[in-house]
Short mmCIF file of C-alpha atoms in Angstrom, two decimals:
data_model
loop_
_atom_site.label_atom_id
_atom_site.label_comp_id
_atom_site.label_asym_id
_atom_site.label_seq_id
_atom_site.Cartn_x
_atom_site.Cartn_y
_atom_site.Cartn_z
CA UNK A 1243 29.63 0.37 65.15
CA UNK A 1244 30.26 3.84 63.88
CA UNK A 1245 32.24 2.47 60.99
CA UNK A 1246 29.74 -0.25 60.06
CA UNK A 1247 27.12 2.27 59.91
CA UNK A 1248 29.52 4.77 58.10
CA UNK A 1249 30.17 2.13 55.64
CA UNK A 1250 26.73 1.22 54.95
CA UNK A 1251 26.02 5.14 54.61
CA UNK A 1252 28.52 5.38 51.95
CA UNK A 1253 27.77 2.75 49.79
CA UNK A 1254 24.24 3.47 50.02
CA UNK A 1255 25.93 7.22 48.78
CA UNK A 1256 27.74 5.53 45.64
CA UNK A 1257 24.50 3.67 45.01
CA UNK A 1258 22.20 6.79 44.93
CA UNK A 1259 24.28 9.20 43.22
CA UNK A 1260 26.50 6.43 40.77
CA UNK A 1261 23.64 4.13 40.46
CA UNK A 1262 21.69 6.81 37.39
CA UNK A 1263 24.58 7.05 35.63
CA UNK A 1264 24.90 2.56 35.71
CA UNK A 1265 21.44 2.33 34.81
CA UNK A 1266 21.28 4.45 32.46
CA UNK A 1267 23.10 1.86 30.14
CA UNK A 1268 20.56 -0.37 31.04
CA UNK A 1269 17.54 1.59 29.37
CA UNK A 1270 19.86 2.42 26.16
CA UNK A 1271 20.73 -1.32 25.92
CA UNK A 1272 17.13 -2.26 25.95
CA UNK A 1273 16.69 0.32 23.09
CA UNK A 1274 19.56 -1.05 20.97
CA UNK A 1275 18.31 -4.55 21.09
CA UNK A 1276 15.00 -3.61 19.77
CA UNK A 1277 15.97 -1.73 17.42
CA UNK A 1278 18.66 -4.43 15.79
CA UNK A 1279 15.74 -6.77 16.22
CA UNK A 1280 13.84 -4.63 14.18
CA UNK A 1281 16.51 -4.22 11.47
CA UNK A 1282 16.50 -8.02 11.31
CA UNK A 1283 13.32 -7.62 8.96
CA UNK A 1284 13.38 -6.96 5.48
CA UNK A 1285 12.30 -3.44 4.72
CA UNK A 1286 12.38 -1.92 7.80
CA UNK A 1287 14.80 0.52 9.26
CA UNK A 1288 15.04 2.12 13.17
CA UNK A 1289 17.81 4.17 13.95
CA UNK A 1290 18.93 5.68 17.60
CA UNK A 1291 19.45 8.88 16.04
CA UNK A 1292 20.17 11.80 18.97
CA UNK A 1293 21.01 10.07 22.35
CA UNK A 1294 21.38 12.96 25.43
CA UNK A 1295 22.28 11.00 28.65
CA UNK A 1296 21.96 12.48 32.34
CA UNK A 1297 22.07 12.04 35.50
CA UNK A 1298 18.12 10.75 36.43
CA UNK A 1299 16.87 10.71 32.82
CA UNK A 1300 18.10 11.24 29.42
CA UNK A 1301 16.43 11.39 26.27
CA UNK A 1302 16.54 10.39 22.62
CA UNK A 1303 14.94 10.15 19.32
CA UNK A 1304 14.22 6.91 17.57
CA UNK A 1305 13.17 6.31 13.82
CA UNK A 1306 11.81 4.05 12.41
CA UNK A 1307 11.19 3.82 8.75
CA UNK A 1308 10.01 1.51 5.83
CA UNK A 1309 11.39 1.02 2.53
CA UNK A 1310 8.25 1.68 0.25
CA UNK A 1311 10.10 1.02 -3.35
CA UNK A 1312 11.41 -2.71 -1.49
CA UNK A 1313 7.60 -3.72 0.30
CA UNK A 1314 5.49 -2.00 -2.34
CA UNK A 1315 7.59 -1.64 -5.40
CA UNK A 1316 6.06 -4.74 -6.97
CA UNK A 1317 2.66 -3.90 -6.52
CA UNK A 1318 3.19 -0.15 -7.99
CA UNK A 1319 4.42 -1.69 -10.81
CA UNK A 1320 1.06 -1.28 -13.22
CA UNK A 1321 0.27 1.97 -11.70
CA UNK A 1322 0.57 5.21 -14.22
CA UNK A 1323 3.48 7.24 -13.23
CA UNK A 1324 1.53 9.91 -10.97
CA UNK A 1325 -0.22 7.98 -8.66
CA UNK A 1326 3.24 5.76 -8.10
CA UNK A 1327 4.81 8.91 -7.54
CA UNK A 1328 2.10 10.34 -4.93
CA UNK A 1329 2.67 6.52 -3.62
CA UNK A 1330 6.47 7.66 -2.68
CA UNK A 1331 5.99 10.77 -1.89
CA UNK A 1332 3.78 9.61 1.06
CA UNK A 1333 5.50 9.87 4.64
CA UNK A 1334 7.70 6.47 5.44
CA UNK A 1335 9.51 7.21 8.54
CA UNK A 1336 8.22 7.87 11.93
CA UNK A 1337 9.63 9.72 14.73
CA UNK A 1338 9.49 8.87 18.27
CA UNK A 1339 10.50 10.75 21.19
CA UNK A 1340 11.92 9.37 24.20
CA UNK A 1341 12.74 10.12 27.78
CA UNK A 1342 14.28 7.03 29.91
CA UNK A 1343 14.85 7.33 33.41
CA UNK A 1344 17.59 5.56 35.74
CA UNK A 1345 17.39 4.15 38.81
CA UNK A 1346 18.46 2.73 40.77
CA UNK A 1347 15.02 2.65 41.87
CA UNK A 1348 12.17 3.67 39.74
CA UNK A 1349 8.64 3.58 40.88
CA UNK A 1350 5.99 3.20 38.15
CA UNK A 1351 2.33 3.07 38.07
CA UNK A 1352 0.72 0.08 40.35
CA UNK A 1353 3.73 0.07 42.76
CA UNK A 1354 5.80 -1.66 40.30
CA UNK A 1355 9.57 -0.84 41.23
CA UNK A 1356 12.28 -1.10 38.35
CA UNK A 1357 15.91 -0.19 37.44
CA UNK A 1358 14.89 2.05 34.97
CA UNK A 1359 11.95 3.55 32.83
CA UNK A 1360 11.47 4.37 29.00
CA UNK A 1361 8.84 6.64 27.66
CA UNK A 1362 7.83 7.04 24.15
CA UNK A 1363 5.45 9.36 21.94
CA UNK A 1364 5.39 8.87 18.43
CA UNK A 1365 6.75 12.53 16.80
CA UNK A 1366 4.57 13.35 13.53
CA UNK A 1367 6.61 17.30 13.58
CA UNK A 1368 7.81 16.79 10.44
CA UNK A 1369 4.66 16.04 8.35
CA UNK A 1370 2.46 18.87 7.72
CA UNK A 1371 -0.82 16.96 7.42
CA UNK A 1372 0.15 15.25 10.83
CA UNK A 1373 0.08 18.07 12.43
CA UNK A 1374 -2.79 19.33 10.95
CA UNK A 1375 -4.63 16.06 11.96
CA UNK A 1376 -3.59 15.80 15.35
CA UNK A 1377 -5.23 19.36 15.58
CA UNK A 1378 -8.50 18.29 14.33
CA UNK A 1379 -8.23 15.45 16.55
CA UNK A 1380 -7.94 16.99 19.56
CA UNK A 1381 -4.77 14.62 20.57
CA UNK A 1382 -1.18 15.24 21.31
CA UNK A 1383 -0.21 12.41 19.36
CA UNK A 1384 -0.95 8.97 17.73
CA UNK A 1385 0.92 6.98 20.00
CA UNK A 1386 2.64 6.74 23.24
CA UNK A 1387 4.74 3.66 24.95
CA UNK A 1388 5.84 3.18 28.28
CA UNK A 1389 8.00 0.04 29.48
CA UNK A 1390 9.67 -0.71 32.93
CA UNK A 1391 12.87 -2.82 33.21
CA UNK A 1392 13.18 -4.62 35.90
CA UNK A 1393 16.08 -5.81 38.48
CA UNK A 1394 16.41 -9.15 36.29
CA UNK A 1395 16.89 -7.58 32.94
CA UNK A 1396 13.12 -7.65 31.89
CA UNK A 1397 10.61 -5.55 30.79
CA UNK A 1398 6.77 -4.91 30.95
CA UNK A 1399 4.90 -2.31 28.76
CA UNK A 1400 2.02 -0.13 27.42
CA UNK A 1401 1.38 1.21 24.65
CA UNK A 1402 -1.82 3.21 23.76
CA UNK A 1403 -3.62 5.14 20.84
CA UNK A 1404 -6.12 8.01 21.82
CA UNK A 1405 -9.95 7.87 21.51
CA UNK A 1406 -11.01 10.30 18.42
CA UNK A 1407 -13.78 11.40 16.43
CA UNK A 1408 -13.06 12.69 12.74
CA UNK A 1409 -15.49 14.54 10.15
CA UNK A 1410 -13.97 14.28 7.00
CA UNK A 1411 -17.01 15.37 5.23
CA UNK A 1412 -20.57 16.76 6.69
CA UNK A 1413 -22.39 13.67 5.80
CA UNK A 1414 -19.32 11.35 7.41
CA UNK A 1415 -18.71 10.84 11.06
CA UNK A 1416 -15.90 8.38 12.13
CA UNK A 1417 -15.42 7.79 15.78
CA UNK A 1418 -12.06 5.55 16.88
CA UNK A 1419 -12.14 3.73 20.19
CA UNK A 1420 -8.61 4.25 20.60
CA UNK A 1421 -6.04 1.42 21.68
CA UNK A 1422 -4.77 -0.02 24.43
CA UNK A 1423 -1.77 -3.13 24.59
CA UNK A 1424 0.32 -4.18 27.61
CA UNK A 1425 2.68 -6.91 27.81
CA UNK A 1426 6.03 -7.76 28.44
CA UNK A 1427 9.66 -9.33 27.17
CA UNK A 1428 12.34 -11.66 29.09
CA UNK A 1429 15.33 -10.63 27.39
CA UNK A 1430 17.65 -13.62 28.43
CA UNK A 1431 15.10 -16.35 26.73
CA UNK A 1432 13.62 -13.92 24.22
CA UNK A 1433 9.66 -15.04 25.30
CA UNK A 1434 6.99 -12.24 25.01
CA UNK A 1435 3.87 -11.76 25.21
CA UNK A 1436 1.41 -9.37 24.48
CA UNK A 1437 -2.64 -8.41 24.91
CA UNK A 1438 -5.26 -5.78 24.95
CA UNK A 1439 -7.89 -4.61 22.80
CA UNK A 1440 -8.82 -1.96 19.81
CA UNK A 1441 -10.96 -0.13 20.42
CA UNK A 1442 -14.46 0.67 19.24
CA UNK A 1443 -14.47 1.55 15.40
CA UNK A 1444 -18.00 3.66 14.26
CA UNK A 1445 -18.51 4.77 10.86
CA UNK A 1446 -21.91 7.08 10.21
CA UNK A 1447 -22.83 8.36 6.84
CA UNK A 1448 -25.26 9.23 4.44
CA UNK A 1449 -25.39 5.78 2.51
CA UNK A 1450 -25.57 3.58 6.33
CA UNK A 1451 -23.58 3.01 9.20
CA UNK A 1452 -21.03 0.76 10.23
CA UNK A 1453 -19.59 -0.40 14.06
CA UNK A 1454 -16.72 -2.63 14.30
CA UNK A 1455 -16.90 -3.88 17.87
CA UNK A 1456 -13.64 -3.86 20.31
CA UNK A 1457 -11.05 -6.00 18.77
CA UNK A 1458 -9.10 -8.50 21.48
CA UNK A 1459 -5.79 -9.54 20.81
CA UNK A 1460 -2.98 -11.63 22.61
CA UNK A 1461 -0.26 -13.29 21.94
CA UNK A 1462 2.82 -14.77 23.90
CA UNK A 1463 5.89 -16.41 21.54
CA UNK A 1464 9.70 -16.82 21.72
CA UNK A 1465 11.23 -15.11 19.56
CA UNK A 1466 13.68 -17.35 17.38
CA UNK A 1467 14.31 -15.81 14.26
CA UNK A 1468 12.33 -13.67 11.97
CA UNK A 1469 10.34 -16.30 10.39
CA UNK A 1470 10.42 -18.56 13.51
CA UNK A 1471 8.77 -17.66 16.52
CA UNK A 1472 7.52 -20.34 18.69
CA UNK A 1473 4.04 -19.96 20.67
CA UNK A 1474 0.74 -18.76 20.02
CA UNK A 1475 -1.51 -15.56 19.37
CA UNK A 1476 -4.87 -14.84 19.03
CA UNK A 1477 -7.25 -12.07 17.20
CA UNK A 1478 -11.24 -12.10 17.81
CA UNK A 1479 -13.81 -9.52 16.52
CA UNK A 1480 -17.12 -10.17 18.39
CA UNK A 1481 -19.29 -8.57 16.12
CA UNK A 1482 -19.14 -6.45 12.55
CA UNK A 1483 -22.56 -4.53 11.16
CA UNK A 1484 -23.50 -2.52 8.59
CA UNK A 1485 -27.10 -0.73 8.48
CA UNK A 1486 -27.83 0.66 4.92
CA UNK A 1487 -29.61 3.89 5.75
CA UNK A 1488 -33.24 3.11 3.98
CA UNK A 1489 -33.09 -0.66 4.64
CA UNK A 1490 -35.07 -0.28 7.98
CA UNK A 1491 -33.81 -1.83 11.12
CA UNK A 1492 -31.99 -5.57 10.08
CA UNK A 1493 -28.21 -5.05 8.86
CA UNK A 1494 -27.18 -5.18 4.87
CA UNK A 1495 -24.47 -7.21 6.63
CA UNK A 1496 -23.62 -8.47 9.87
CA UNK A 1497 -20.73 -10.92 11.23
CA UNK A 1498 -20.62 -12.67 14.88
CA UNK A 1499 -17.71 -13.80 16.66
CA UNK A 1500 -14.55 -14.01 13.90
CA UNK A 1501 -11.27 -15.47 15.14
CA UNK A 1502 -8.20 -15.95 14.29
CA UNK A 1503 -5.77 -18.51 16.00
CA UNK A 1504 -2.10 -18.93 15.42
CA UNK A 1505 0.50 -21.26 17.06
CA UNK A 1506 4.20 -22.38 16.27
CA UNK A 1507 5.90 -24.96 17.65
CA UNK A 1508 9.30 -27.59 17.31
CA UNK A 1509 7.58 -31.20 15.90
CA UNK A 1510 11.65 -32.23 15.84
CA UNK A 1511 14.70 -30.67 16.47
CA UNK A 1512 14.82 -29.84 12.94
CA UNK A 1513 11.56 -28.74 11.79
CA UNK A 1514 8.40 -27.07 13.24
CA UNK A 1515 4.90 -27.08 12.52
CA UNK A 1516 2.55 -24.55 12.56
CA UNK A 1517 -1.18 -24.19 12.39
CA UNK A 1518 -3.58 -21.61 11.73
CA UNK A 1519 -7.38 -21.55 12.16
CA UNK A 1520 -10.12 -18.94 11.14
CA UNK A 1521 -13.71 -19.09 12.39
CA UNK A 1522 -16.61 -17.40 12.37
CA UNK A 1523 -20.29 -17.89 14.19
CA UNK A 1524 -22.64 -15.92 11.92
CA UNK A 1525 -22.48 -14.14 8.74
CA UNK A 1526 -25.40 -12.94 7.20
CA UNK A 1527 -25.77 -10.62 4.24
CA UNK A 1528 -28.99 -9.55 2.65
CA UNK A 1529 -31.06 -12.34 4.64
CA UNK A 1530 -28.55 -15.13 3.59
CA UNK A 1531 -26.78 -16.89 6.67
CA UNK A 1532 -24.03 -18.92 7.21
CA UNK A 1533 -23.34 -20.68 10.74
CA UNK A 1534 -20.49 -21.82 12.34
CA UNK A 1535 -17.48 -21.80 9.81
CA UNK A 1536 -14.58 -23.00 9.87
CA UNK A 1537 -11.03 -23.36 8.10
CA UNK A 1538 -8.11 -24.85 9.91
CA UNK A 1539 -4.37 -25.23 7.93
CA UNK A 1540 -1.63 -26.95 9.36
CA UNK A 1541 2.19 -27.10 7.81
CA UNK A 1542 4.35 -29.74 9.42
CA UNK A 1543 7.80 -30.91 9.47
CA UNK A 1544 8.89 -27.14 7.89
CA UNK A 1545 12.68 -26.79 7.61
CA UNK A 1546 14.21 -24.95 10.18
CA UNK A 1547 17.15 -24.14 8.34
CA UNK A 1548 15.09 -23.97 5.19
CA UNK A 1549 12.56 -21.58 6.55
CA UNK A 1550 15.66 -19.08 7.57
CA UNK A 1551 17.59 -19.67 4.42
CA UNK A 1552 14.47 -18.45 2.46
CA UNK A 1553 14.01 -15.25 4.33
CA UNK A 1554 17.69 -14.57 4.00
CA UNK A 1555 17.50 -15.21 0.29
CA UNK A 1556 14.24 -13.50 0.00
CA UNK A 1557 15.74 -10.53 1.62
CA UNK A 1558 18.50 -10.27 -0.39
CA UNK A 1559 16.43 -10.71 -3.26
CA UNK A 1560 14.48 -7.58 -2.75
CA UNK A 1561 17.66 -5.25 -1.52
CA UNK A 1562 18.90 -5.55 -5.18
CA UNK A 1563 15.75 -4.57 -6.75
CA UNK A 1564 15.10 -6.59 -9.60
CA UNK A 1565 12.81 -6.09 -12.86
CA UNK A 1566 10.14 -8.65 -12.90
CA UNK A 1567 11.74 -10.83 -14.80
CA UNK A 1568 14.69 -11.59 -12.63
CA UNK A 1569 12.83 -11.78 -9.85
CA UNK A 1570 10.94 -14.33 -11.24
CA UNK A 1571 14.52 -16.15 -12.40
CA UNK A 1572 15.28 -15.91 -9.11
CA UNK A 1573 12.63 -16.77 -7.25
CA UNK A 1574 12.74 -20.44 -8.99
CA UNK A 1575 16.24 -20.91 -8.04
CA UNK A 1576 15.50 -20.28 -4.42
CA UNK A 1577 12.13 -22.52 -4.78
CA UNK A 1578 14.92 -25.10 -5.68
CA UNK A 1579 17.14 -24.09 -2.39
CA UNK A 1580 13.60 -25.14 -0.65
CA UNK A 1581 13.00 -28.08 -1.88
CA UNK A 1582 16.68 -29.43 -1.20
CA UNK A 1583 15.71 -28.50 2.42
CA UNK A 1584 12.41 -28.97 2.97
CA UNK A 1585 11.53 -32.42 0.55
CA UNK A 1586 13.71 -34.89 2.47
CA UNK A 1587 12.48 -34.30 5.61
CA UNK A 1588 8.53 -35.05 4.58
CA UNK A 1589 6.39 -31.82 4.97
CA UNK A 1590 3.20 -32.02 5.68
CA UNK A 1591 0.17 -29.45 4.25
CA UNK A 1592 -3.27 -30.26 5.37
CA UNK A 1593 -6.87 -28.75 5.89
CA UNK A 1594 -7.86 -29.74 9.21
CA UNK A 1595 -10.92 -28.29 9.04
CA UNK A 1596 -13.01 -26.83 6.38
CA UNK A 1597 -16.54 -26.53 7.82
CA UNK A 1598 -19.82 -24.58 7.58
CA UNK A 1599 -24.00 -24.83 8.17
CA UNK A 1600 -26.06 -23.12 5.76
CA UNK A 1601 -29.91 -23.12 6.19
CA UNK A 1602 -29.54 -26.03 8.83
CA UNK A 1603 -27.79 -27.96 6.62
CA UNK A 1604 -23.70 -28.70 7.20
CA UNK A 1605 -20.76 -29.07 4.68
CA UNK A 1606 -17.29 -30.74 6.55
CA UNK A 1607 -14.35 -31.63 4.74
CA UNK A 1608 -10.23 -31.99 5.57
CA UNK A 1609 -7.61 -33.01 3.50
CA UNK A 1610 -3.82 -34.22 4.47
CA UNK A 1611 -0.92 -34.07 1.33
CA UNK A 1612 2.19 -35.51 2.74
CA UNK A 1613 5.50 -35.52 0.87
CA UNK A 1614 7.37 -39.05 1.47
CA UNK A 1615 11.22 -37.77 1.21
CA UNK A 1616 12.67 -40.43 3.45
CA UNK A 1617 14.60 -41.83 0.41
CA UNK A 1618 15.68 -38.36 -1.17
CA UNK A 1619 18.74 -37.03 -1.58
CA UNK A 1620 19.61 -33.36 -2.67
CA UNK A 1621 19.63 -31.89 -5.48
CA UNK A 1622 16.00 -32.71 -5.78
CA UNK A 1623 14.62 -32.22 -9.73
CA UNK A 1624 11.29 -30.58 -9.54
CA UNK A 1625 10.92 -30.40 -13.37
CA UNK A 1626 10.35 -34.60 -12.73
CA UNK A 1627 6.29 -34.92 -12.41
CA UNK A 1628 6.77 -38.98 -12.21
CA UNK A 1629 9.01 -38.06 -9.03
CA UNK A 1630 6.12 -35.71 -7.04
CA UNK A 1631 3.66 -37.79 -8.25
CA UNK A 1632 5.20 -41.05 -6.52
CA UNK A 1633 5.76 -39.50 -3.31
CA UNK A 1634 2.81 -37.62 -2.60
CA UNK A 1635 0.85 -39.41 -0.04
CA UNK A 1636 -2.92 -37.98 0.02
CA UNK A 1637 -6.06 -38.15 2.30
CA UNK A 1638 -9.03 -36.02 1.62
CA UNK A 1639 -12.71 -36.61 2.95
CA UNK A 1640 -15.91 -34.26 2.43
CA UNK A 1641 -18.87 -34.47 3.92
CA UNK A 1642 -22.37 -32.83 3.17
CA UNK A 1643 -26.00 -33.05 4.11
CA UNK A 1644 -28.66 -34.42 1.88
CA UNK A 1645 -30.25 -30.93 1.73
CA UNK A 1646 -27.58 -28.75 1.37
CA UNK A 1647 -26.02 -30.86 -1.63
CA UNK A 1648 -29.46 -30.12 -3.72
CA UNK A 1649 -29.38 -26.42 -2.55
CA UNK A 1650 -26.11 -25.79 -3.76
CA UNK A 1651 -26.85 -28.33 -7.11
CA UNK A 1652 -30.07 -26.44 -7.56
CA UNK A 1653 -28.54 -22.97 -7.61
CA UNK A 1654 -25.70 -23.68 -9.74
CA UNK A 1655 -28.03 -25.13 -12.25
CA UNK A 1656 -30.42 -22.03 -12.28
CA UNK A 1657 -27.46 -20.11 -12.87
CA UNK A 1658 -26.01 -21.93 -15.25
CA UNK A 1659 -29.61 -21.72 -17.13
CA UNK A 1660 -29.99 -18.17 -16.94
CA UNK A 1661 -30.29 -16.30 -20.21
CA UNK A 1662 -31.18 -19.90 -22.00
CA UNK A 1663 -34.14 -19.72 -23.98
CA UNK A 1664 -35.01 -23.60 -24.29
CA UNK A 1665 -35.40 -23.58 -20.18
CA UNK A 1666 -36.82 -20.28 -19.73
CA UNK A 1667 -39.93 -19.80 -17.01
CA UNK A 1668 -38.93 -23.60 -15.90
CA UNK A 1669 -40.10 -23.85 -11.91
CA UNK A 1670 -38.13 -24.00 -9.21
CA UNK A 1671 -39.87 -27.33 -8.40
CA UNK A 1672 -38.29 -28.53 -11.97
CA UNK A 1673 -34.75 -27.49 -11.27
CA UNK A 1674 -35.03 -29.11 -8.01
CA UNK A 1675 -36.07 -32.50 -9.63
CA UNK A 1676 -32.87 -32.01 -11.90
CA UNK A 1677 -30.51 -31.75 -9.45
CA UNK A 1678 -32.05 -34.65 -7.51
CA UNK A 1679 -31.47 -36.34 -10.39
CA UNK A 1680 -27.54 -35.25 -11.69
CA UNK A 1681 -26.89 -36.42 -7.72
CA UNK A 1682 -28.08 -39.76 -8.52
CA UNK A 1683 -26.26 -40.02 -11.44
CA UNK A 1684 -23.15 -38.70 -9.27
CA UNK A 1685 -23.39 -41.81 -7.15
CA UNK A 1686 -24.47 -44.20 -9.44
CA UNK A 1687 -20.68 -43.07 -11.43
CA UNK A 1688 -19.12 -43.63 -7.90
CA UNK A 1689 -18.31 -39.92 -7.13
CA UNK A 1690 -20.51 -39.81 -3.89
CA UNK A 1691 -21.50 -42.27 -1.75
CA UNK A 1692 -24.89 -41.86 0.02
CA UNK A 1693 -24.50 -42.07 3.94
CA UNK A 1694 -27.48 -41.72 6.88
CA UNK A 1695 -27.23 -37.72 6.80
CA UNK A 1696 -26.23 -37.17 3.07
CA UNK A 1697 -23.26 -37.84 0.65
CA UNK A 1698 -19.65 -38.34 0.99
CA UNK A 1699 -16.29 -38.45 -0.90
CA UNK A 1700 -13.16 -40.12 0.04
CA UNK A 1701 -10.35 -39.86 -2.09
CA UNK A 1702 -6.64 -40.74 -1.34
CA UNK A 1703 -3.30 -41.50 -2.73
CA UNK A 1704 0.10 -43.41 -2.48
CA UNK A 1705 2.95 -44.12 -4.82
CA UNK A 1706 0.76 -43.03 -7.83
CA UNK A 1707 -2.09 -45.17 -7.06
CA UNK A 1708 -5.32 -43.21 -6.81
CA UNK A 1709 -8.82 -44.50 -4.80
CA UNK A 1710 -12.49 -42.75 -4.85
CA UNK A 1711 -14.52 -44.12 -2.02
CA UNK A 1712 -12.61 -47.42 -1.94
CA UNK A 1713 -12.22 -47.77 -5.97
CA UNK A 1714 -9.41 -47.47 -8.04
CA UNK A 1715 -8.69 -44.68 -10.19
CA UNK A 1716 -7.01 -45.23 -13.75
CA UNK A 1717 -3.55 -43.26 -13.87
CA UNK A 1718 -3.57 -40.09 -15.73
#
């Protein structure tokens, strides 16, 4: 019995005293692998760049930089020669410290138990207007990150921004509700996910005063490649305001409820298909509102292989830095590389949705352009118009209310008669009987056709042949 227990004793021993030193490859691992996922992407660089291990902790430094002339060099292009170099000469590397500690039993906040611990704050030492900053601030720093790994490999998170108020000026006062994200990673099927909020955002000066409510966030996707990540995120802003400061009490502009929604998944073993949808309850500026609007996009049957053979390309485009000309040599000859990929397999672009109520009155339209490749062959010519042309396959449908058609005919005519002499002082009651009239002559041509609620459009298209609301086009 004395031996058994002995035994026991001494492995338990070998696991508290060997087990930090184990672990510790455990929490530099997880490091490594972020960091070559991050290098993955175009224009980014992070580099493990002191590394001091111990027994219970050890700590490094991590940086992580962008490549401003590769990600912005295009659009400093047209700028005059000082302001692009003020443009570079802005900080592009960030420094963060961290301490990770080893098991083989670490106890983190909520009783969560792991095999090891990383903490991270992001280190602004080098920049002297940081520094300066953070001082004004009142806050340590910008950033700070904490992530458990568990027993199976795994990991959970935080990471956080500090509440601050800022003065820049003594008419300006710009309070920040800080941030605050938590998630988590499974390293062995490369799923994450992700959610929390931004905080508050309060902006009071002289001219008015704006509040961006807390923005909510989540996300949770498996991580393929860098331009293929399967799953589905979400952004939503409740509410956005702006008070002008001697327009009384109702906002210069005001928006209610904006999301965004964004989702990827596999429609074959080949391709995926994504879709992407904005919307937005209210907008209202200057007394003019706009209900419930909408825009949905879908993109199916996408080229797996094509979509990672143009971010390869695309990278390697921008790592040689070319003059806008090449680029724009280039860029055709990989929109060619595309097409090879993506044609045969019949992608798919619509507008799901495209939606909005003005006044009462509702506008609702989609659209679906389908590319029939199932007899294609690489190398596809795009310079062949008679080819795309054949093989587009297209389905578009609007909708729109009797009044709202005459609002927006009866505005673009007053606008279109502004400054005209012959029409000047007509009545709005006249421009309204125009309009009336051009959207009778609309569907007498066949370009609308009158329905219970308003007007509609149907137009589609297969191998060439065009229809408007069941008639047939001439060919172009």
């Amino acid at each position: 019995m004395k031996k058994v227990i002995g035994t026991i004793g001494g492995v338990l021993a070998v696991g508290v005293l060997a087990g930090p030193f184990i672990t510790a490859g455990v929490a530099k691992q997880s490091i490594e692998n972020d960091i070559a996922m991050i290098n993955e992407i175009p224009g980014y660089k992070a580099e493990l760049v002191e590394y001091e291990k111990g027994w219970l902790s050890s700590s490094a430094v991590l940086t992580l930089g962008i490549d401003t002339e590769m990600m912005f060099g295009p659009a400093m292009a047209d700028l005059p020669a000082s302001e692009r170099e003020i443009f570079k000469s802005m900080p592009n590397i960030a420094r963060f410290e961290l301490s990770m500690g080893h098991g083989p039993v670490i106890f983190a906040d909520g009783g969560k138990l792991g095999l090891a611990s990383i903490n991270g704050t992001l280190d602004l030492s080098h920049s002297d207007k940081a520094v300066e900053l953070q001082k004004k601030l009142g806050i340590d720093s910008f950033m700070t990150y904490s992530s458990l790994i568990n027993y199976f490999g795994n990991a959970s998170f935080t990471a956080n921004s500090p509440k601050f108020t800022f003065n820049p000026d003594e008419d300006t006062t710009i309070t920040f509700g800080g941030i605050d994200l938590n998630g988590g990673y499974e390293r062995s099927n490369r799923k994450g996910d992700v959610s929390g909020q931004i905080g508050e955002i309060l902006v009071e000066a002289s001219e008015g005063t704006l509040r961006v409510e807390p923005m909510i966030l989540s996300s949770n996707m498996e991580y393929i490649s860098p331009m293929i990540q399967l799953g589905s995120g979400d952004f939503k802003v409740p509410s956005v305001t702006f008070y002008k400061s001697d327009a009384g009490g109702e906002p210069l502009f005001s928006m209610k409820d904006l999301g965004v929604n964004y989702s990827m998944d596999k429609d074959s073993e080949k391709t995926v298909k994504m879709n992407l949808e904005y919307s937005v309850n209210q907008v209202r500026v200057e007394g003019e509102q706009v209900d419930n609007a909408r825009l949905g996009m879908a993109f199916e049957r996408m080229s797996i292989d094509g979509l990672e053979k143009y971010y390869d390309s695309f990278a390697d485009l921008m790592k040689k830095r070319p003059d806008y000309s090449q680029q724009q040599a280039e860029m055709a000859m990989i929109g060619q590389e595309m097409a090879n990929d993506f044609l045969p397999l019949s992608p798919v672009i619509a507008i799901t949705d495209l939606s909005f109520e003005y006044a009462g009155e509702k506008l609702s339209s989609n659209a679906r352009v389908e590319f029939d490749g199932s007899n294609m062959t690489p190398p596809i010519d795009l310079n062949n118009p008679m080819m795309m042309l054949v093989n587009l396959v297209v389905d578009a449908e609007a909708n729109i209310s009797e009044g709202l058609a005459l609002k927006i005919a009866s505005r673009a005519m007053a606008e279109q008669m502004a400054g005209n002499p012959q029409v000047e002082g007509m009545s709005p009651d006249d421009i309204q009987q125009m309009a009336e009239a051009q959207a009778g002559m609309m569907l007498q041509m066949g370009f609308l056709e009158k329905t219970e609620n308003g007007y509609r459009a149907v137009f589609s298209m297969k191998e060439g042949a065009m229809t408007l609301n069941g008639e047939q086009l001439p060919m172009m």
